[in-house]
Structures are given as structure tokens and as C-alpha cells.
Amino acid sequence: MTLKDQQLRSDLAVDGMSCAACANQIERQLSKLDGVTGSTVNFATGQATVIHDPAITNDVFQAAIQGLGYTVVEQGETDEAETRREADLRRRVIVAIVLAAPTALLSMVAPLQFSGWEWIVAAMSTPVVLWCGWSFHRTAVLNLRHGATTMDTLVSLGSISAWLWSAVVLVASLEGGHIYFETGAVIVTLILLGKYFELRAKRRSGDAIRALADLGARTARLEDGSDIELDELAVGMRFLVRPGEKIATDGRVVEGASAIDMSMVTGEPVPVEVTIGDEVIGATINTNGSLTVEATRVGSDTALAQIVRLVDQAQGSKAEVQGLADRVSAIFVPLAIATGIATLIVWFLTGHEANEAFTAAVAVLIIACPCALGLATPLGILVGSGRGAQLGVIIKGGEVLEDTRSVDIAILDKTGTVTEGRMELVDVIAPNANSSELLRFAASLEARSEHPIAHAISTASTSHDLVVDFQNRPGFGVSGFINGIEVRVGRRSMFDQISDELEAEAAEVERKGSTAVFVGRNQQAEAVLVVSDQVKATSRTAVAALHDLGLSVMLLTGDNRRTAESVAKLVGVDEVIAEVLPDGKVAEVKRLQEAGHRVAMVGDGINDAPALAQADLGIAIGTGTDVAIEASDLTVVAGDLRAVADAIALARRTLATIKGNLFWAFAYNAAAIPLAALGVLNPMIAAGAMGLSSLFVVSNSLRLRRFAGYRRIS
């Protein structure tokens, strides 16, 4: 293959996009460039990806994007750019509210009016319409340059038309003319609020990547005791890992033995025993013994880096959910503008005065202006998310709501989602011995160990005995002398004698998915300690609620099949897929999506983050990791799995409310525009009707406050 035949991929961070139409325009412009074979622009992540000939540099792409009126920022500066944009929008919202509120009061409450109040209203509304609403005017102009119109076009036209006409009436003292400064100011203020809510939700899309990147170790300690930065670590170097430390990078154990907390990758609470020759993964935690590890993968090749890429790719490839208002506006906005122009022309041609013609045309634009439309989505989201917060459900923006409509499969992670996510001692089986005494002995020994299973055993007894000559045998168990008698706790291999009866009991324990720990004296096993990750009391009810919502339920876990099937049987799920790692979970989600299913993924661990991002609807259990929470669309703060059913039901109810708001807002416009064009509705009545439309949207949205959910929380 020659250099010319090779294709490169370039990623650029684009700032200044305000809607999906902006992304589409940039994508089309990039695709037209010579040597470009493909381009995609993701509005949600602000990323443009270009597949191109190596001869083309990023300067060409940057020039094309800037030519459309957008800005290309350095990849490392995207957070700062978004922070600046949010701060600027917040300033404009504050100024708009401060000025628009008295403007509306003076214009609509006659007792507050005084001589010359019109000039005060004009002065207060001008910065709102022109400065606060600048982004709408800029976007409208950019769209018009490329033959496109959006809701921003109507916001700009309606607010500018109301302000201009009012200024003409005020300055020229037109007889019979009315001023509508408050209309333009209120329109800009309400739509700005909606944009601000949207931007805050959109900014969360990159948080999962940042949270994942923070998991890794910052430095590595080499064999000679010197510390080096992680990016200086190379394949083949050996580094030390002390108890409680994170493993610096992927590698192979060359000295020592320990138990590694692998929950970052597997999601399971039981540490994995490792010894010489075993592979370990960077950012996992060494729980007890000291290790010497030889680096086998560094930088972008590590397992953590691959998980980061999985989340990034899943977020970047997720289809944009075009807003309902934007979809309808593709037809409605040009039609409304054409109607306003036609009204002006017809009234002139039929011999009417200029004042009458402009009044009718402005009435059309005002009645068409999306005041209620601007409230329909953000207010529905605001009330729905507020009620969700009371129920322990966090909805991350309106774009996730449509994803709940056709979800037909719910995938549940096991540990921490269906189960408690922590090991507990649930039983002591001692057929021919004193179970209380053996438990006390075991707890006394395990109190000296840092292993999570040891913690579950040591806390199960309120009293401990004095232990002499304690020994920790990594991967096998512990031993020591109590009252002059040797006591051992651990695996089968720790004992020379195990009765058939006790062996059968241990096998049954393991068949049911629990962990069997042997305890005994003088090398003879006398009891089995049953340690288990308990199923949450509400999990079965939660699965039934998901079935009630019309969803099939699947259990997807990194744990062994025997344990997974045991849990699945207890809670009533429809299908089990076990022993899968993060990439396997993503692959399973993709497989279901390619089969035509809409997938909801419920999880709580870092290992769930890629699947949460890939799923059509990602739901994180709030008791889990920050990475899982940030990668999800919905977050359930409580550990109660029934709240997942509440989350889906609330999201669906919120979407239905928003659709109702949009329908009636558009219906109002469709009915009122002809009346305004015929002169039946003058601008003042149009503004009043617009207020009534907004009042309906508010009252309809407030009904969401009565949503109770499956837990029946008032």
C-alpha cells in the first residue's frame, strides 16, 4: 500500500455549535473537501472526525470549519471552552431575567404605568433582545447563509420584529400603533433558559472519560526504590507494588503473592489471588502482599486505556436524538416566515395602510414565535427531573427521554445492582463441632488479614482470642495458635483431613453460588463458613416491575455461571450471560441492538461504564462508582433496584408530557397564524394568547409532580 492509498483519521474539537443542524452543516462542508473520504460531527460531544488523505493537514479542516462561523479548539482546551461558554450564557440569562421581568410588568400591568414608561421599557428590552439574544441572531444568520432554518430563526425574527416595530411606533409616534417590547424580551429570556439547561446537561458527556483517566496510578516505584512518572515506564521495566497501592500498569508478577482487587474490571468484590507468573492489570489494587511486577503493556495499550476508548467510542457513536420541536420546525419555521411576508404583501396590495400591514405581519410572527415551544421541553424536563430527584432518580437532560420509549430489554449487572455488592458471613456449617467456638477462632485469625472475605468473617464475631505465631499464606488462607492449638482458615488445601460430609456441604454451598471457607484445628477441617454477596431484598420485586413495563430482563455479569444462575433464579430474570469482561458486555449490548432491540443497561461498577455508554439507555446505581454514574443517562441514587423501574416510568411520563406540550403549542400556532394573517388577532391579543399557551404548558408540566412510582413515594 502506498502512502497515497493510506487513510488517516483526524479528530477536532469544535466550539460554538448550538444545535444538530450546526453539526450537519460542518459535516457536509468537510465531506466536500478534496481527499476527504468521510466525516462525522457529533453535536453532543463537540467532536468532528475526518477520514482523509495524509496529504491534507488539519489546517485545511480548521479553515473550513471557521469559514462556517465555528471555532476549532485544542483537544486539551475543550473543557475550558465549554466552561467559558457556560459562564457567558449564565451572564446573559441573569441579565435577561433582571431586565425582562420589570419590562413585562410595566407593559402588562396598567396601574404600574407612568408618563414615559414606554421609553423605560424600550431601554430595558434593548439589551435583552440584542445582547442577551445575540446567539440566536448569530445562529439564524449562519443557518440562512446555508439555506437552513431552525427554531433559532423564529426566535431571532420574532424578537427582532417585535422590537423593531415597537421602536418605529415609539419614535415615529404612529397613530394606532402598539409597542411590544416585552414580547421580544420575554421570548429571548425563556429560550435562553432552555439553552442553559441544555448546555449543562450536554457538558456531562465528557465526565466519564475524565473520571476514568483519574483512576490510574501517577507514579511507579522501580526495584531500586526510585519513583518515576507513569509515562516514563516502559515495557520490560520492573516495579514494586506494596499492600494497598494501585498497580502502575499491566504486567506479570515476577516475585511475591497477593490478592488483587479486580472489581474495576470484573465488578466482583472477591479479590483474585495472584502469584509468580500471573497477569495483573494496571489501576487494580493490591490488597495485602508485596509484589514485583514486570510491565507488559503501557500507555494506550493498557486495559484501563482500552476501557476509556470503549466509553469514548460508545458516547461518540450514539445516535443523536433530534428534538421534537426542531423536527417539526423544519417545516413550520419556513412556513411561518413565508406567511408573515405574504401577509405584509397582501395587505399592501389590497390598499391597507402601512401601519395595518405591518401590524398584521408582526402579529403573525409574534403568534408564530415559540414562547410556549421554548417552555415545552425545558419545563417538562425541569419538573420531571425535580420529581425524579425526590424519588432518587437523576435524569441527565432531555435527550435521554426518547430513548425510554421503545426500550424492550433491560440488562442488569449482578454485583452491587441485583446484589448488595459486599461479602457477608451468612452461615456456619459444623456437623460435629461447636460452630460458635470455631467462628470465634476463625474471626480471631482473620482479624489480622486485609482480605475482604477475611473482613466478612472477622466482623461476624463480637469476641476474639489471642493469636500466636500468625501466618498468612497468600492464595490459601491463614493459620495461628490459639490456646496452644493450631487453627487454620482457608481453602481445602490448607487441611490434611476433610470428612465426606463436610466436603458435600461445601460443594452444595458453592453450587448455590456462595464461597466456602474451611476452618479447623490440628489440620482437620471441622466447619464450613459460608460467605456470600446477598441478593437485595427488593430485587425480585424490581424485576417484576420491569416486566410490568414491558421489558425482558437479562442478567449480565463477570461472575461465574453457577453463581449468576443462582441469583437469576432468585430474582426471576429471563436470561443469564456470565463470565464476561467490559468489552464482552459492550459486545452483548451491540449484538442486541443489531438484532433490532432497544437496550437499557443497569450497572454500578467501572466495568459497566462502556456498556452503560453504549446502551440506548444507561442507568447507573448511585451506590456504585463515579465512572458508572457519569457514563449513564439516568442515575438511581438509592441502591433499591425498584428505583430503576421508577426511573424508566418517570422518563416515559416526562416524555409524554413534553410531547403533549409540543402538540398543543404547535396546534395553537397552526390555528392562530391564519387568524393573525387575516387581521382578526392584533399583536396585543396575539401576545396575550401566547401567554395563555405558555400557561397551559406550565400547568401540564406541573402534573409530573404527582408521579408516585412503583415504590409509591409521595
XYZ file of C-alpha atoms in Angstrom:
714
model
C 0.000 0.000 0.000
C 1.393 3.427 -0.957
C 1.227 6.474 1.260
C -1.438 7.880 -1.051
C -3.628 4.828 -0.514
C -3.488 5.169 3.279
C -6.250 6.990 5.093
C -5.748 8.961 8.280
C -8.228 9.863 10.980
C -8.204 13.365 12.449
C -10.276 14.454 15.442
C -11.073 18.100 16.020
C -12.883 19.764 18.924
C -15.488 22.212 17.623
C -16.875 25.028 19.766
C -19.922 27.160 19.045
C -22.427 24.587 17.770
C -25.918 25.320 19.110
C -27.966 22.524 17.557
C -27.786 19.371 15.457
C -28.231 21.473 12.298
C -24.855 23.109 13.003
C -23.203 19.692 13.183
C -24.847 18.656 9.913
C -23.572 21.747 8.127
C -19.999 21.201 9.321
C -20.195 17.542 8.312
C -21.404 18.407 4.809
C -18.718 21.073 4.373
C -15.912 18.742 5.461
C -17.171 15.967 3.189
C -16.916 18.300 0.176
C -13.161 18.798 0.629
C -10.843 17.035 -1.826
C -9.169 13.992 -0.320
C -11.799 13.516 2.406
C -13.464 10.106 2.246
C -15.714 10.500 5.260
C -16.603 12.820 8.113
C -18.854 12.756 11.141
C -19.657 15.551 13.567
C -21.167 14.740 16.949
C -23.044 17.677 18.448
C -23.285 16.026 21.887
C -19.520 15.595 22.285
C -18.449 18.574 20.141
C -16.152 16.329 18.110
C -15.530 16.286 14.361
C -13.899 13.144 12.919
C -12.438 13.228 9.413
C -11.100 10.283 7.379
C -8.755 11.726 4.774
C -5.693 11.512 2.566
C -2.421 12.022 4.506
C -1.538 14.959 2.260
C -4.297 17.059 3.842
C -3.441 18.767 7.122
C -5.692 19.796 9.965
C -5.240 23.427 8.911
C -7.499 22.751 5.921
C -10.249 21.338 8.133
C -9.862 24.154 10.623
C -10.217 26.762 7.876
C -13.363 25.058 6.539
C -14.965 24.944 9.979
C -14.034 28.522 10.830
C -15.416 29.601 7.470
C -18.824 28.443 8.693
C -18.527 30.632 11.793
C -17.425 27.999 14.319
C -14.218 27.645 16.303
C -11.735 24.770 16.476
C -10.070 24.459 19.888
C -7.157 22.345 21.041
C -8.228 18.924 22.360
C -6.867 19.722 25.808
C -8.773 23.021 25.960
C -12.303 21.760 25.291
C -13.268 21.834 28.969
C -12.094 25.435 29.301
C -14.011 26.428 26.162
C -17.227 24.853 27.444
C -16.730 26.445 30.850
C -16.329 29.861 29.227
C -19.423 29.307 27.086
C -21.498 28.232 30.088
C -20.312 31.244 32.093
C -21.190 33.580 29.205
C -24.634 32.026 28.814
C -25.242 32.267 32.558
C -24.422 36.000 32.481
C -26.825 36.564 29.608
C -29.585 34.603 31.382
C -29.157 36.662 34.562
C -29.197 39.972 32.685
C -32.233 38.860 30.666
C -34.236 37.886 33.763
C -33.316 41.078 35.632
C -34.409 43.305 32.717
C -37.270 41.283 31.203
C -39.230 40.895 34.460
C -39.825 44.654 35.053
C -40.304 45.138 31.293
C -43.174 42.642 31.294
C -44.706 44.049 34.462
C -44.675 47.649 33.194
C -46.099 46.628 29.825
C -48.886 44.360 31.082
C -49.969 45.865 34.432
C -51.685 49.207 33.748
C -51.560 50.564 37.352
C -47.752 50.407 37.224
C -47.530 52.568 34.102
C -46.492 56.240 34.308
C -45.705 59.031 31.909
C -42.878 57.974 29.604
C -42.900 54.350 30.743
C -42.625 53.267 27.096
C -39.093 54.702 26.876
C -38.047 52.907 30.062
C -39.399 49.641 28.646
C -37.572 50.277 25.358
C -34.298 50.894 27.220
C -34.622 47.725 29.307
C -35.706 45.437 26.465
C -32.994 46.542 24.008
C -30.014 44.807 25.696
C -32.173 41.717 26.269
C -33.166 41.385 22.616
C -29.868 42.463 21.056
C -27.142 41.383 23.524
C -28.703 38.549 25.504
C -30.253 37.082 22.366
C -27.124 37.509 20.241
C -26.524 33.756 19.956
C -29.981 33.286 18.396
C -29.397 36.046 15.851
C -25.915 34.730 15.020
C -27.151 31.160 14.561
C -30.084 32.337 12.451
C -27.749 34.240 10.109
C -25.325 31.290 9.874
C -28.183 28.934 9.051
C -29.651 31.278 6.456
C -26.248 31.522 4.741
C -26.561 27.797 4.086
C -30.255 27.764 3.293
C -31.381 26.287 6.618
C -33.838 27.430 9.281
C -34.312 26.289 12.872
C -36.229 27.402 15.919
C -33.425 29.937 16.462
C -34.538 31.571 13.212
C -38.030 32.161 14.565
C -36.705 33.336 17.932
C -34.486 35.831 16.168
C -37.103 37.014 13.685
C -39.904 37.230 16.239
C -37.912 39.077 18.883
C -36.218 41.444 16.390
C -39.511 42.118 14.564
C -41.344 42.892 17.816
C -38.522 45.179 18.940
C -38.109 46.951 15.574
C -41.814 47.519 15.082
C -42.146 48.804 18.642
C -39.190 51.147 18.115
C -40.761 52.525 14.910
C -44.106 53.064 16.639
C -42.449 54.751 19.631
C -40.043 57.004 17.718
C -42.464 57.919 14.899
C -45.460 58.148 17.250
C -47.563 56.169 14.778
C -51.261 56.650 15.391
C -52.941 53.407 16.446
C -49.610 51.609 16.708
C -48.802 49.402 19.674
C -45.470 48.578 21.245
C -44.425 45.005 22.012
C -41.005 45.425 23.626
C -41.938 42.978 26.383
C -42.764 40.277 23.834
C -39.269 40.232 22.354
C -37.623 40.403 25.801
C -39.701 37.570 27.290
C -39.175 35.352 24.238
C -35.389 35.732 24.441
C -35.342 35.151 28.218
C -37.393 31.959 28.123
C -35.485 30.416 25.238
C -32.157 31.350 26.834
C -33.192 29.457 29.960
C -33.889 26.387 27.855
C -30.486 26.664 26.154
C -28.758 26.995 29.522
C -30.388 23.800 30.838
C -29.412 22.002 27.627
C -25.768 23.103 27.832
C -25.419 21.980 31.454
C -26.723 18.515 30.570
C -24.505 18.295 27.474
C -21.340 19.117 29.437
C -21.693 15.879 31.409
C -20.899 13.804 28.312
C -17.144 14.105 28.860
C -17.143 13.488 32.614
C -16.936 9.700 32.291
C -13.727 9.946 30.296
C -12.181 12.308 32.847
C -13.238 10.073 35.740
C -11.703 7.005 34.081
C -8.450 8.796 33.350
C -8.124 9.700 37.029
C -8.198 6.050 38.131
C -4.675 5.112 37.149
C -1.572 5.456 39.288
C 0.511 8.598 38.770
C 3.940 7.112 39.514
C 5.696 3.738 39.675
C 8.362 2.609 42.158
C 11.161 0.680 40.471
C 13.112 -2.206 42.013
C 15.916 0.135 43.091
C 13.415 2.180 45.133
C 13.304 5.194 42.792
C 9.975 6.677 41.712
C 9.291 7.624 38.088
C 6.331 9.215 36.311
C 3.942 6.752 34.725
C 4.628 7.982 31.189
C 8.319 7.127 31.697
C 7.521 3.476 32.433
C 8.422 1.158 29.530
C 7.660 -2.449 28.680
C 10.114 -4.764 30.445
C 10.717 -2.484 33.445
C 10.069 -3.977 36.885
C 8.260 -2.076 39.601
C 7.179 -2.715 43.184
C 3.588 -2.755 44.455
C 3.070 -2.546 48.214
C -0.147 -3.522 50.054
C -2.943 -1.025 49.415
C -1.270 0.501 46.350
C -2.559 0.652 42.795
C -0.691 -1.407 40.207
C 1.016 1.105 37.922
C 0.398 -0.659 34.593
C -0.456 -4.033 33.084
C 2.213 -6.614 33.811
C 3.292 -10.042 35.015
C 4.117 -10.927 38.626
C 7.792 -11.946 38.917
C 8.043 -12.022 42.697
C 5.602 -12.305 45.594
C 1.975 -13.343 46.033
C -1.136 -11.375 46.967
C -4.837 -10.879 46.420
C -5.768 -8.242 43.818
C -8.990 -6.229 43.960
C -10.113 -6.610 40.334
C -13.540 -5.020 40.774
C -12.584 -2.236 38.351
C -12.555 -4.809 35.543
C -14.797 -7.636 36.735
C -17.169 -5.722 39.018
C -16.897 -8.584 41.523
C -15.999 -7.944 45.191
C -13.911 -11.103 45.717
C -10.189 -10.376 45.156
C -8.237 -12.598 42.809
C -5.235 -14.470 44.204
C -2.058 -13.948 42.159
C 1.447 -15.339 42.383
C 4.573 -15.579 40.212
C 3.672 -15.772 36.513
C 0.150 -14.360 36.833
C -1.001 -11.361 34.805
C -2.168 -8.204 36.614
C -3.979 -5.138 35.316
C -2.985 -1.534 35.847
C -5.070 0.590 38.275
C -6.304 -2.513 40.146
C -5.471 -2.587 43.852
C -3.044 -4.863 45.674
C -4.816 -5.765 48.921
C -2.206 -7.476 51.127
C 1.116 -8.965 49.921
C 4.042 -7.179 48.265
C 4.600 -7.773 44.543
C 7.292 -7.199 41.973
C 5.711 -6.759 38.538
C 7.256 -6.622 35.068
C 5.446 -4.204 32.764
C 3.944 -5.871 29.683
C 1.707 -3.047 28.393
C 1.970 0.696 28.943
C 0.198 3.863 27.886
C -2.608 3.453 25.363
C -2.195 -0.335 25.269
C -3.301 -0.949 28.883
C -6.662 -2.392 29.886
C -7.660 0.919 31.523
C -6.864 2.833 28.332
C -8.960 0.355 26.352
C -11.905 0.863 28.724
C -11.526 4.628 28.272
C -11.671 4.154 24.498
C -14.754 1.941 24.793
C -16.617 4.641 26.712
C -15.407 7.352 24.343
C -16.392 5.416 21.217
C -19.774 4.410 22.609
C -20.600 8.008 23.510
C -19.349 9.309 20.190
C -21.269 6.772 18.113
C -24.572 7.062 19.939
C -27.186 8.469 17.560
C -28.373 11.978 18.251
C -31.981 12.273 19.308
C -33.281 15.205 17.311
C -35.585 17.389 19.414
C -39.268 17.168 18.553
C -39.502 20.934 18.175
C -36.537 21.031 15.791
C -38.005 18.260 13.636
C -41.353 19.960 13.212
C -39.704 23.359 12.810
C -38.015 22.166 9.616
C -41.438 22.655 8.022
C -43.093 25.036 10.456
C -40.425 27.773 10.584
C -40.146 28.432 6.826
C -43.929 28.279 6.581
C -44.363 30.835 9.385
C -41.803 33.202 7.844
C -43.402 32.886 4.412
C -46.825 33.553 5.937
C -45.551 36.726 7.636
C -44.055 38.045 4.381
C -47.147 37.070 2.412
C -49.359 38.828 4.957
C -47.376 42.055 4.608
C -47.503 41.925 0.806
C -51.208 41.030 0.575
C -52.227 43.785 2.974
C -50.215 46.315 0.968
C -51.654 45.117 -2.345
C -55.191 45.309 -1.036
C -54.800 49.028 -0.266
C -54.351 48.935 3.505
C -52.272 51.447 5.425
C -48.623 50.598 6.203
C -49.437 50.580 9.920
C -52.169 47.968 9.366
C -49.978 45.844 7.084
C -47.044 45.805 9.464
C -49.327 45.189 12.440
C -50.781 42.097 10.776
C -47.327 40.835 9.703
C -45.874 41.363 13.182
C -48.909 39.613 14.697
C -48.137 36.593 12.519
C -44.501 36.485 13.619
C -45.416 37.034 17.270
C -48.127 34.388 17.254
C -45.695 32.032 15.498
C -42.864 32.833 17.868
C -42.094 29.791 20.007
C -42.676 31.089 23.528
C -44.689 28.010 24.541
C -42.452 25.854 22.368
C -39.430 27.170 24.205
C -41.009 26.216 27.523
C -42.390 22.857 26.401
C -39.212 20.804 26.645
C -37.099 22.524 29.348
C -40.037 22.967 31.720
C -41.098 19.346 31.279
C -37.523 18.285 31.978
C -37.260 20.671 34.925
C -40.408 19.402 36.657
C -39.762 15.769 35.727
C -36.156 15.873 36.902
C -37.194 17.690 40.077
C -39.717 14.976 40.878
C -37.099 12.408 39.943
C -34.678 13.910 42.455
C -37.313 13.454 45.169
C -37.608 9.810 44.123
C -33.835 9.317 43.975
C -33.710 9.385 40.148
C -31.422 11.742 38.221
C -32.319 12.354 34.553
C -29.320 13.733 32.644
C -31.018 16.021 30.160
C -33.937 15.796 27.766
C -32.053 13.896 25.068
C -32.355 10.647 27.045
C -36.132 10.732 27.339
C -36.902 9.483 23.840
C -34.609 6.529 24.482
C -37.066 5.179 27.050
C -39.988 4.943 24.626
C -39.048 1.793 22.787
C -36.629 0.136 25.224
C -37.598 -3.537 25.268
C -34.696 -5.204 27.098
C -33.205 -4.332 30.486
C -29.726 -5.712 31.166
C -28.803 -5.908 34.844
C -25.298 -6.174 36.228
C -25.178 -8.532 39.221
C -22.814 -7.269 41.887
C -23.937 -4.041 43.529
C -27.012 -3.880 41.302
C -29.021 -7.031 41.974
C -26.874 -7.984 44.996
C -25.568 -5.899 47.884
C -22.032 -5.765 46.469
C -20.276 -6.745 49.702
C -19.270 -10.065 51.206
C -21.079 -11.250 54.349
C -20.888 -14.348 56.506
C -24.325 -15.923 56.130
C -23.904 -19.341 57.744
C -21.580 -21.620 59.723
C -21.906 -25.345 58.932
C -20.320 -27.518 61.646
C -21.904 -31.011 61.646
C -19.831 -32.391 64.524
C -18.300 -29.385 66.302
C -19.099 -26.210 68.234
C -19.909 -23.677 65.499
C -19.729 -20.624 67.806
C -16.274 -21.569 69.053
C -14.940 -22.239 65.551
C -16.363 -18.964 64.296
C -14.642 -17.108 67.152
C -11.327 -18.820 66.328
C -11.696 -18.003 62.617
C -12.611 -14.390 63.359
C -9.581 -14.034 65.635
C -7.263 -15.141 62.848
C -8.955 -13.252 60.028
C -8.865 -10.019 62.049
C -5.159 -9.883 61.164
C -5.794 -10.199 57.416
C -6.715 -7.436 54.956
C -8.640 -9.722 52.591
C -12.336 -8.715 52.057
C -13.511 -12.261 52.825
C -11.404 -12.129 55.993
C -13.135 -8.881 56.917
C -16.556 -10.515 56.488
C -15.515 -13.349 58.836
C -13.711 -11.224 61.434
C -16.680 -8.870 61.873
C -19.106 -11.773 62.306
C -17.886 -12.431 65.869
C -18.048 -9.921 68.707
C -15.168 -11.516 70.651
C -11.655 -12.520 69.573
C -8.990 -14.746 71.148
C -5.250 -14.133 71.441
C -3.398 -15.460 68.387
C 0.231 -16.566 68.498
C 2.540 -17.298 65.525
C 0.088 -15.917 62.955
C 0.927 -16.840 59.359
C -0.655 -15.533 56.185
C -0.419 -17.863 53.201
C -1.491 -15.736 50.180
C -3.866 -17.593 47.935
C -4.534 -20.304 50.509
C -5.505 -18.940 53.928
C -4.217 -18.104 57.410
C -3.117 -20.056 60.465
C -2.031 -19.471 64.048
C -2.082 -20.865 67.570
C -4.992 -20.178 69.942
C -4.758 -21.565 73.467
C -1.848 -23.723 72.293
C -3.823 -25.333 69.466
C -3.116 -24.658 65.779
C -6.148 -23.243 63.968
C -6.375 -22.939 60.193
C -8.818 -20.977 57.985
C -8.870 -21.078 54.196
C -9.085 -23.337 51.173
C -9.288 -27.124 51.104
C -5.549 -27.348 50.504
C -4.912 -25.937 53.995
C -6.150 -29.197 55.576
C -4.991 -32.808 55.565
C -8.358 -34.217 56.632
C -11.844 -33.241 55.409
C -14.782 -35.538 56.073
C -17.025 -36.573 53.189
C -19.985 -34.979 54.968
C -18.224 -31.602 55.236
C -16.986 -31.840 51.646
C -20.545 -32.444 50.473
C -21.764 -29.426 52.443
C -19.043 -27.241 50.877
C -19.917 -28.453 47.377
C -23.589 -27.555 47.952
C -22.603 -24.102 49.194
C -20.567 -23.483 46.047
C -23.331 -24.859 43.833
C -25.633 -22.181 45.224
C -23.117 -19.508 44.283
C -21.566 -18.753 47.697
C -17.947 -19.032 48.806
C -16.980 -21.927 51.127
C -14.188 -21.227 53.651
C -12.929 -24.142 55.765
C -11.944 -23.786 59.430
C -10.486 -26.411 61.715
C -7.895 -27.449 64.289
C -4.793 -29.608 64.004
C -5.007 -29.805 60.199
C -8.547 -31.267 60.295
C -11.405 -29.251 58.789
C -14.347 -29.067 61.189
C -16.660 -26.426 59.721
C -17.514 -24.506 56.570
C -18.033 -20.736 56.760
C -20.498 -19.624 54.088
C -19.587 -16.199 52.688
C -21.917 -14.638 50.131
C -22.855 -11.464 48.355
C -26.525 -11.259 49.340
C -29.316 -10.542 46.850
C -31.060 -7.262 47.657
C -34.450 -7.737 49.267
C -36.165 -5.608 46.592
C -34.503 -7.127 43.508
C -37.246 -9.669 42.758
C -39.965 -7.006 43.062
C -37.897 -4.711 40.827
C -37.592 -7.351 38.099
C -41.368 -7.873 38.256
C -41.835 -4.094 37.843
C -39.575 -4.086 34.772
C -41.658 -6.929 33.333
C -44.749 -4.821 34.054
C -43.220 -2.035 31.934
C -42.975 -4.494 29.042
C -39.237 -5.190 29.261
C -37.409 -8.501 29.043
C -34.761 -8.734 31.770
C -31.254 -10.159 31.326
C -28.501 -10.699 33.908
C -25.037 -9.846 32.518
C -22.081 -10.380 34.849
C -18.379 -11.108 35.069
C -19.027 -13.651 37.814
C -19.078 -17.420 37.233
C -22.116 -19.003 35.623
C -23.083 -21.094 38.647
C -23.362 -18.054 40.892
C -25.085 -15.993 38.192
C -27.736 -18.643 37.519
C -28.390 -18.998 41.233
C -29.019 -15.255 41.557
C -31.089 -15.194 38.364
C -33.372 -17.920 39.673
C -33.947 -15.994 42.902
C -34.961 -12.724 41.229
C -36.782 -14.073 38.151
C -34.769 -12.727 35.219
C -35.362 -14.128 31.730
C -31.791 -14.827 30.573
C -28.267 -15.084 32.035
C -24.928 -14.283 30.393
C -21.971 -14.818 32.729
C -18.172 -14.580 32.804
C -17.925 -11.502 30.569
C -15.419 -8.636 30.851
C -16.127 -4.977 29.908
C -15.579 -5.469 26.165
C -17.822 -8.554 26.313
C -20.581 -6.517 27.920
C -20.326 -3.893 25.188
C -20.359 -6.619 22.543
C -23.511 -8.124 24.037
C -25.254 -4.741 24.051
C -24.233 -4.190 20.419
C -25.448 -7.675 19.469
C -28.883 -6.960 20.895
C -29.000 -3.547 19.196
C -28.053 -5.051 15.845
C -30.867 -7.560 16.329
C -33.302 -4.649 16.499
C -33.664 -4.320 20.261
C -33.576 -1.118 22.283
C -31.381 -1.792 25.291
C -31.392 -0.372 28.816
C -28.230 -1.212 30.775
C -28.232 -1.061 34.579
C -24.897 -1.168 36.414
C -22.777 0.307 39.163
C -19.110 -0.513 38.503
C -16.298 0.837 36.365
C -16.537 -2.345 34.353
C -20.115 -1.379 33.458
C -19.225 2.110 32.166
C -18.584 1.165 28.499
C -21.827 -0.844 28.319
C -23.747 1.982 30.019
C -22.466 4.404 27.388
C -23.163 2.010 24.502
C -26.714 1.165 25.575
C -29.679 3.121 24.262
C -30.461 3.939 27.891
C -27.732 3.719 30.545
C -28.924 3.564 34.156
C -26.367 3.742 36.980
C -26.986 2.654 40.548
C -25.839 5.602 42.665
C -24.157 3.387 45.250
C -21.600 2.497 42.582
C -18.589 4.242 41.106
C -18.465 7.810 39.790
C -17.407 6.479 36.382
C -20.537 4.354 36.032
C -22.692 7.289 37.136
C -21.093 9.724 34.686
C -21.335 7.272 31.762
C -25.053 6.730 32.296
C -28.141 8.589 31.076
C -30.143 8.030 34.246
C -28.778 7.640 37.755
C -30.630 5.933 40.594
C -29.280 7.451 43.801
C -30.734 4.754 46.037
C -29.466 1.197 45.979
C -33.078 -0.028 45.630
C -33.407 -1.668 42.214
C -37.117 -0.793 42.153
C -35.995 2.782 41.588
C -34.800 1.664 38.134
C -38.406 0.866 37.212
C -39.381 4.246 38.668
C -36.681 5.908 36.538
C -37.941 4.357 33.306
C -41.585 5.042 34.148
C -40.827 8.666 35.110
C -38.760 9.240 31.964
C -41.596 7.880 29.820
C -44.157 10.032 31.648
C -41.940 13.098 31.250
C -41.525 12.458 27.530
C -45.289 12.032 27.141
C -45.809 15.354 28.927
C -43.285 17.118 26.692
C -44.927 15.676 23.580
C -48.300 16.912 24.857
C -46.803 20.351 25.457
C -45.333 20.464 21.969
C -48.520 19.246 20.303
C -50.718 21.900 21.870
C -48.109 24.620 21.362
C -47.871 23.801 17.655
C -51.633 23.373 17.400
C -52.066 26.808 18.942
C -49.701 28.299 16.385
C -51.305 26.462 13.483
C -54.769 27.745 14.456
C -53.730 31.272 15.397
C -51.462 32.152 12.460
C -54.309 32.295 9.892
C -56.346 34.464 12.275
C -53.398 36.840 12.700
C -52.830 36.980 8.944
C -56.475 37.952 8.411
C -56.193 40.726 10.985
C -58.548 39.047 13.462
C -55.757 38.899 16.059
C -53.783 42.080 16.551
C -50.305 41.803 18.091
C -51.576 42.626 21.593
C -54.140 39.824 21.510
C -51.508 37.586 19.919
C -49.148 38.286 22.801
C -51.931 37.519 25.295
C -52.796 34.277 23.507
C -49.140 33.370 23.548
C -49.174 33.866 27.331
C -52.176 31.542 27.671
C -50.366 28.922 25.593
C -47.396 29.166 27.940
C -49.720 28.877 30.953
C -51.071 25.602 29.583
C -47.545 24.262 29.112
C -46.688 25.200 32.706
C -49.786 23.601 34.220
C -49.430 20.465 32.104
C -45.796 20.073 33.152
C -46.597 20.569 36.835
C -48.749 17.427 36.753
C -45.495 15.460 36.833
C -45.130 16.431 40.482
C -47.814 13.876 41.313
C -45.835 10.924 39.872
C -45.503 8.262 42.609
C -43.650 5.333 41.006
C -43.558 1.674 41.952
C -42.292 2.474 45.428
C -45.339 4.727 45.919
C -43.332 7.655 47.285
C -45.485 10.709 47.905
